[in-house]
JSON list of C-alpha atoms in Angstrom, two decimals:
[
{"chain": "A", "resi": 330, "resn": "MET", "atom": "CA", "xyz": [217.27, -15.92, -87.28]},
{"chain": "A", "resi": 331, "resn": "LEU", "atom": "CA", "xyz": [214.37, -18.25, -87.91]},
{"chain": "A", "resi": 332, "resn": "ILE", "atom": "CA", "xyz": [210.91, -17.21, -86.84]},
{"chain": "A", "resi": 333, "resn": "SER", "atom": "CA", "xyz": [208.83, -19.55, -84.71]},
{"chain": "A", "resi": 334, "resn": "SER", "atom": "CA", "xyz": [207.17, -22.37, -86.59]},
{"chain": "A", "resi": 335, "resn": "SER", "atom": "CA", "xyz": [203.65, -21.41, -85.49]},
{"chain": "A", "resi": 336, "resn": "VAL", "atom": "CA", "xyz": [204.10, -17.83, -86.75]},
{"chain": "A", "resi": 337, "resn": "LEU", "atom": "CA", "xyz": [205.60, -19.12, -89.97]},
{"chain": "A", "resi": 338, "resn": "HIS", "atom": "CA", "xyz": [202.81, -21.64, -90.52]},
{"chain": "A", "resi": 339, "resn": "ARG", "atom": "CA", "xyz": [200.13, -19.01, -89.95]},
{"chain": "A", "resi": 340, "resn": "LYS", "atom": "CA", "xyz": [201.85, -16.54, -92.29]},
{"chain": "A", "resi": 341, "resn": "ILE", "atom": "CA", "xyz": [202.27, -19.02, -95.14]},
{"chain": "A", "resi": 342, "resn": "PHE", "atom": "CA", "xyz": [198.83, -20.56, -94.62]},
{"chain": "A", "resi": 343, "resn": "ASN", "atom": "CA", "xyz": [197.30, -17.07, -94.99]},
{"chain": "A", "resi": 344, "resn": "ILE", "atom": "CA", "xyz": [199.14, -16.70, -98.29]},
{"chain": "A", "resi": 345, "resn": "PHE", "atom": "CA", "xyz": [197.69, -20.02, -99.47]},
{"chain": "A", "resi": 346, "resn": "LYS", "atom": "CA", "xyz": [194.20, -18.78, -98.52]},
{"chain": "A", "resi": 347, "resn": "ILE", "atom": "CA", "xyz": [194.63, -15.92, -101.03]},
{"chain": "A", "resi": 348, "resn": "VAL", "atom": "CA", "xyz": [195.48, -18.18, -103.97]},
{"chain": "A", "resi": 349, "resn": "GLY", "atom": "CA", "xyz": [193.17, -20.95, -102.87]},
{"chain": "A", "resi": 350, "resn": "LEU", "atom": "CA", "xyz": [193.61, -23.93, -100.65]},
{"chain": "A", "resi": 351, "resn": "ASP", "atom": "CA", "xyz": [193.75, -26.24, -103.68]},
{"chain": "A", "resi": 352, "resn": "SER", "atom": "CA", "xyz": [197.45, -25.26, -103.86]},
{"chain": "A", "resi": 353, "resn": "PHE", "atom": "CA", "xyz": [198.00, -26.13, -100.21]},
{"chain": "A", "resi": 354, "resn": "TRP", "atom": "CA", "xyz": [198.95, -29.76, -99.71]},
{"chain": "A", "resi": 355, "resn": "GLY", "atom": "CA", "xyz": [197.60, -29.83, -96.18]},
{"chain": "A", "resi": 356, "resn": "ASP", "atom": "CA", "xyz": [200.90, -30.61, -94.49]},
{"chain": "A", "resi": 357, "resn": "TYR", "atom": "CA", "xyz": [202.17, -28.01, -92.06]},
{"chain": "A", "resi": 358, "resn": "PHE", "atom": "CA", "xyz": [205.58, -29.69, -92.15]},
{"chain": "A", "resi": 359, "resn": "ASP", "atom": "CA", "xyz": [205.83, -29.06, -95.89]},
{"chain": "A", "resi": 360, "resn": "SER", "atom": "CA", "xyz": [209.37, -27.93, -96.76]},
{"chain": "A", "resi": 361, "resn": "ARG", "atom": "CA", "xyz": [207.93, -24.88, -98.55]},
{"chain": "A", "resi": 362, "resn": "PHE", "atom": "CA", "xyz": [207.25, -23.29, -95.16]},
{"chain": "A", "resi": 363, "resn": "TYR", "atom": "CA", "xyz": [210.92, -23.53, -94.21]},
{"chain": "A", "resi": 364, "resn": "ILE", "atom": "CA", "xyz": [212.11, -22.39, -97.65]},
{"chain": "A", "resi": 365, "resn": "ALA", "atom": "CA", "xyz": [209.70, -19.42, -97.59]},
{"chain": "A", "resi": 366, "resn": "ASN", "atom": "CA", "xyz": [211.16, -18.34, -94.27]},
{"chain": "A", "resi": 367, "resn": "LEU", "atom": "CA", "xyz": [214.72, -18.54, -95.61]},
{"chain": "A", "resi": 368, "resn": "LEU", "atom": "CA", "xyz": [213.78, -16.63, -98.77]},
{"chain": "A", "resi": 369, "resn": "SER", "atom": "CA", "xyz": [212.14, -13.86, -96.77]},
{"chain": "A", "resi": 370, "resn": "GLN", "atom": "CA", "xyz": [215.43, -13.25, -94.95]},
{"chain": "A", "resi": 371, "resn": "LYS", "atom": "CA", "xyz": [217.82, -13.45, -97.92]},
{"chain": "A", "resi": 372, "resn": "LYS", "atom": "CA", "xyz": [218.88, -10.26, -99.69]},
{"chain": "A", "resi": 373, "resn": "THR", "atom": "CA", "xyz": [219.15, -10.88, -103.43]},
{"chain": "A", "resi": 374, "resn": "SER", "atom": "CA", "xyz": [218.47, -8.89, -106.58]},
{"chain": "A", "resi": 375, "resn": "SER", "atom": "CA", "xyz": [216.72, -11.64, -108.55]},
{"chain": "A", "resi": 376, "resn": "ILE", "atom": "CA", "xyz": [215.19, -15.07, -108.17]},
{"chain": "A", "resi": 377, "resn": "LEU", "atom": "CA", "xyz": [213.99, -17.71, -110.64]},
{"chain": "A", "resi": 378, "resn": "ASP", "atom": "CA", "xyz": [211.55, -20.34, -109.40]},
{"chain": "A", "resi": 379, "resn": "ILE", "atom": "CA", "xyz": [211.17, -23.22, -111.84]},
{"chain": "A", "resi": 380, "resn": "GLY", "atom": "CA", "xyz": [207.84, -24.93, -111.26]},
{"chain": "A", "resi": 381, "resn": "CYS", "atom": "CA", "xyz": [206.63, -21.98, -109.22]},
{"chain": "A", "resi": 382, "resn": "GLY", "atom": "CA", "xyz": [203.04, -23.13, -108.88]},
{"chain": "A", "resi": 383, "resn": "THR", "atom": "CA", "xyz": [200.98, -20.29, -107.44]},
{"chain": "A", "resi": 384, "resn": "GLY", "atom": "CA", "xyz": [204.08, -18.27, -106.61]},
{"chain": "A", "resi": 385, "resn": "VAL", "atom": "CA", "xyz": [204.00, -18.63, -102.84]},
{"chain": "A", "resi": 386, "resn": "LEU", "atom": "CA", "xyz": [207.79, -18.87, -102.56]},
{"chain": "A", "resi": 387, "resn": "LEU", "atom": "CA", "xyz": [208.30, -15.96, -104.94]},
{"chain": "A", "resi": 388, "resn": "HIS", "atom": "CA", "xyz": [205.83, -13.90, -102.93]},
{"chain": "A", "resi": 389, "resn": "THR", "atom": "CA", "xyz": [207.88, -14.32, -99.76]},
{"chain": "A", "resi": 390, "resn": "SER", "atom": "CA", "xyz": [211.17, -13.35, -101.44]},
{"chain": "A", "resi": 391, "resn": "ASN", "atom": "CA", "xyz": [212.63, -9.85, -101.04]},
{"chain": "A", "resi": 392, "resn": "ALA", "atom": "CA", "xyz": [214.18, -9.93, -104.53]},
{"chain": "A", "resi": 393, "resn": "LYS", "atom": "CA", "xyz": [213.52, -6.99, -106.83]},
{"chain": "A", "resi": 394, "resn": "LEU", "atom": "CA", "xyz": [213.18, -9.23, -109.91]},
{"chain": "A", "resi": 395, "resn": "LYS", "atom": "CA", "xyz": [210.98, -12.28, -109.35]},
{"chain": "A", "resi": 396, "resn": "VAL", "atom": "CA", "xyz": [210.49, -14.73, -112.23]},
{"chain": "A", "resi": 397, "resn": "GLY", "atom": "CA", "xyz": [208.40, -17.86, -112.05]},
{"chain": "A", "resi": 398, "resn": "LEU", "atom": "CA", "xyz": [208.20, -20.60, -114.65]},
{"chain": "A", "resi": 399, "resn": "GLU", "atom": "CA", "xyz": [205.07, -22.76, -114.56]},
{"chain": "A", "resi": 400, "resn": "LEU", "atom": "CA", "xyz": [203.64, -25.27, -117.00]},
{"chain": "A", "resi": 401, "resn": "SER", "atom": "CA", "xyz": [199.96, -24.71, -116.14]},
{"chain": "A", "resi": 402, "resn": "PHE", "atom": "CA", "xyz": [198.29, -21.56, -117.44]},
{"chain": "A", "resi": 403, "resn": "GLU", "atom": "CA", "xyz": [195.49, -21.95, -114.87]},
{"chain": "A", "resi": 404, "resn": "THR", "atom": "CA", "xyz": [198.05, -21.98, -112.07]},
{"chain": "A", "resi": 405, "resn": "ILE", "atom": "CA", "xyz": [199.67, -18.84, -113.46]},
{"chain": "A", "resi": 406, "resn": "LYS", "atom": "CA", "xyz": [196.29, -17.10, -113.33]},
{"chain": "A", "resi": 407, "resn": "GLU", "atom": "CA", "xyz": [195.99, -18.07, -109.65]},
{"chain": "A", "resi": 408, "resn": "ALA", "atom": "CA", "xyz": [199.51, -16.80, -108.97]},
{"chain": "A", "resi": 409, "resn": "LYS", "atom": "CA", "xyz": [198.57, -13.37, -110.37]},
{"chain": "A", "resi": 410, "resn": "LYS", "atom": "CA", "xyz": [195.96, -13.07, -107.59]},
{"chain": "A", "resi": 411, "resn": "LEU", "atom": "CA", "xyz": [198.72, -13.25, -105.02]},
{"chain": "A", "resi": 412, "resn": "ASN", "atom": "CA", "xyz": [201.20, -10.82, -106.54]},
{"chain": "A", "resi": 413, "resn": "SER", "atom": "CA", "xyz": [200.87, -9.06, -109.87]},
{"chain": "A", "resi": 414, "resn": "GLY", "atom": "CA", "xyz": [204.51, -7.90, -109.59]},
{"chain": "A", "resi": 415, "resn": "ILE", "atom": "CA", "xyz": [205.88, -11.38, -110.21]},
{"chain": "A", "resi": 416, "resn": "ASN", "atom": "CA", "xyz": [206.99, -12.11, -113.79]},
{"chain": "A", "resi": 417, "resn": "LEU", "atom": "CA", "xyz": [205.30, -15.38, -114.67]},
{"chain": "A", "resi": 418, "resn": "ILE", "atom": "CA", "xyz": [206.17, -17.40, -117.75]},
{"chain": "A", "resi": 419, "resn": "GLN", "atom": "CA", "xyz": [204.33, -20.43, -119.03]},
{"chain": "A", "resi": 420, "resn": "GLY", "atom": "CA", "xyz": [206.83, -23.05, -120.07]},
{"chain": "A", "resi": 421, "resn": "ASP", "atom": "CA", "xyz": [208.31, -26.46, -119.60]},
{"chain": "A", "resi": 422, "resn": "ALA", "atom": "CA", "xyz": [211.27, -26.90, -117.24]},
{"chain": "A", "resi": 423, "resn": "ARG", "atom": "CA", "xyz": [212.83, -29.31, -119.73]},
{"chain": "A", "resi": 424, "resn": "TYR", "atom": "CA", "xyz": [212.99, -26.54, -122.32]},
{"chain": "A", "resi": 425, "resn": "LEU", "atom": "CA", "xyz": [213.85, -23.38, -120.42]},
{"chain": "A", "resi": 426, "resn": "PRO", "atom": "CA", "xyz": [212.99, -20.24, -122.39]},
{"chain": "A", "resi": 427, "resn": "PHE", "atom": "CA", "xyz": [216.10, -18.38, -121.17]},
{"chain": "A", "resi": 428, "resn": "LYS", "atom": "CA", "xyz": [219.57, -17.79, -122.59]}
]
């Protein structure tokens, strides 16, 4: 069941306010709002977000193991403000540091 768009927008926008509005692209129809809603409802044990940015999508997931790969160290520092329980790795998506 999808939650109403206005509730979803407010919820995700509040998350962006924690990490800073520089990460928010200013478009309430951004697909990340819809994806965040789907992730919040899905039961999974782990999730890998390649190009995780500030970790907004990881934050909304119910997974026990949350791993984010991000190129920018500054962005990783911002993501830690949102959720220190997310495993963040600095790396390039072209050269994944996983087996």
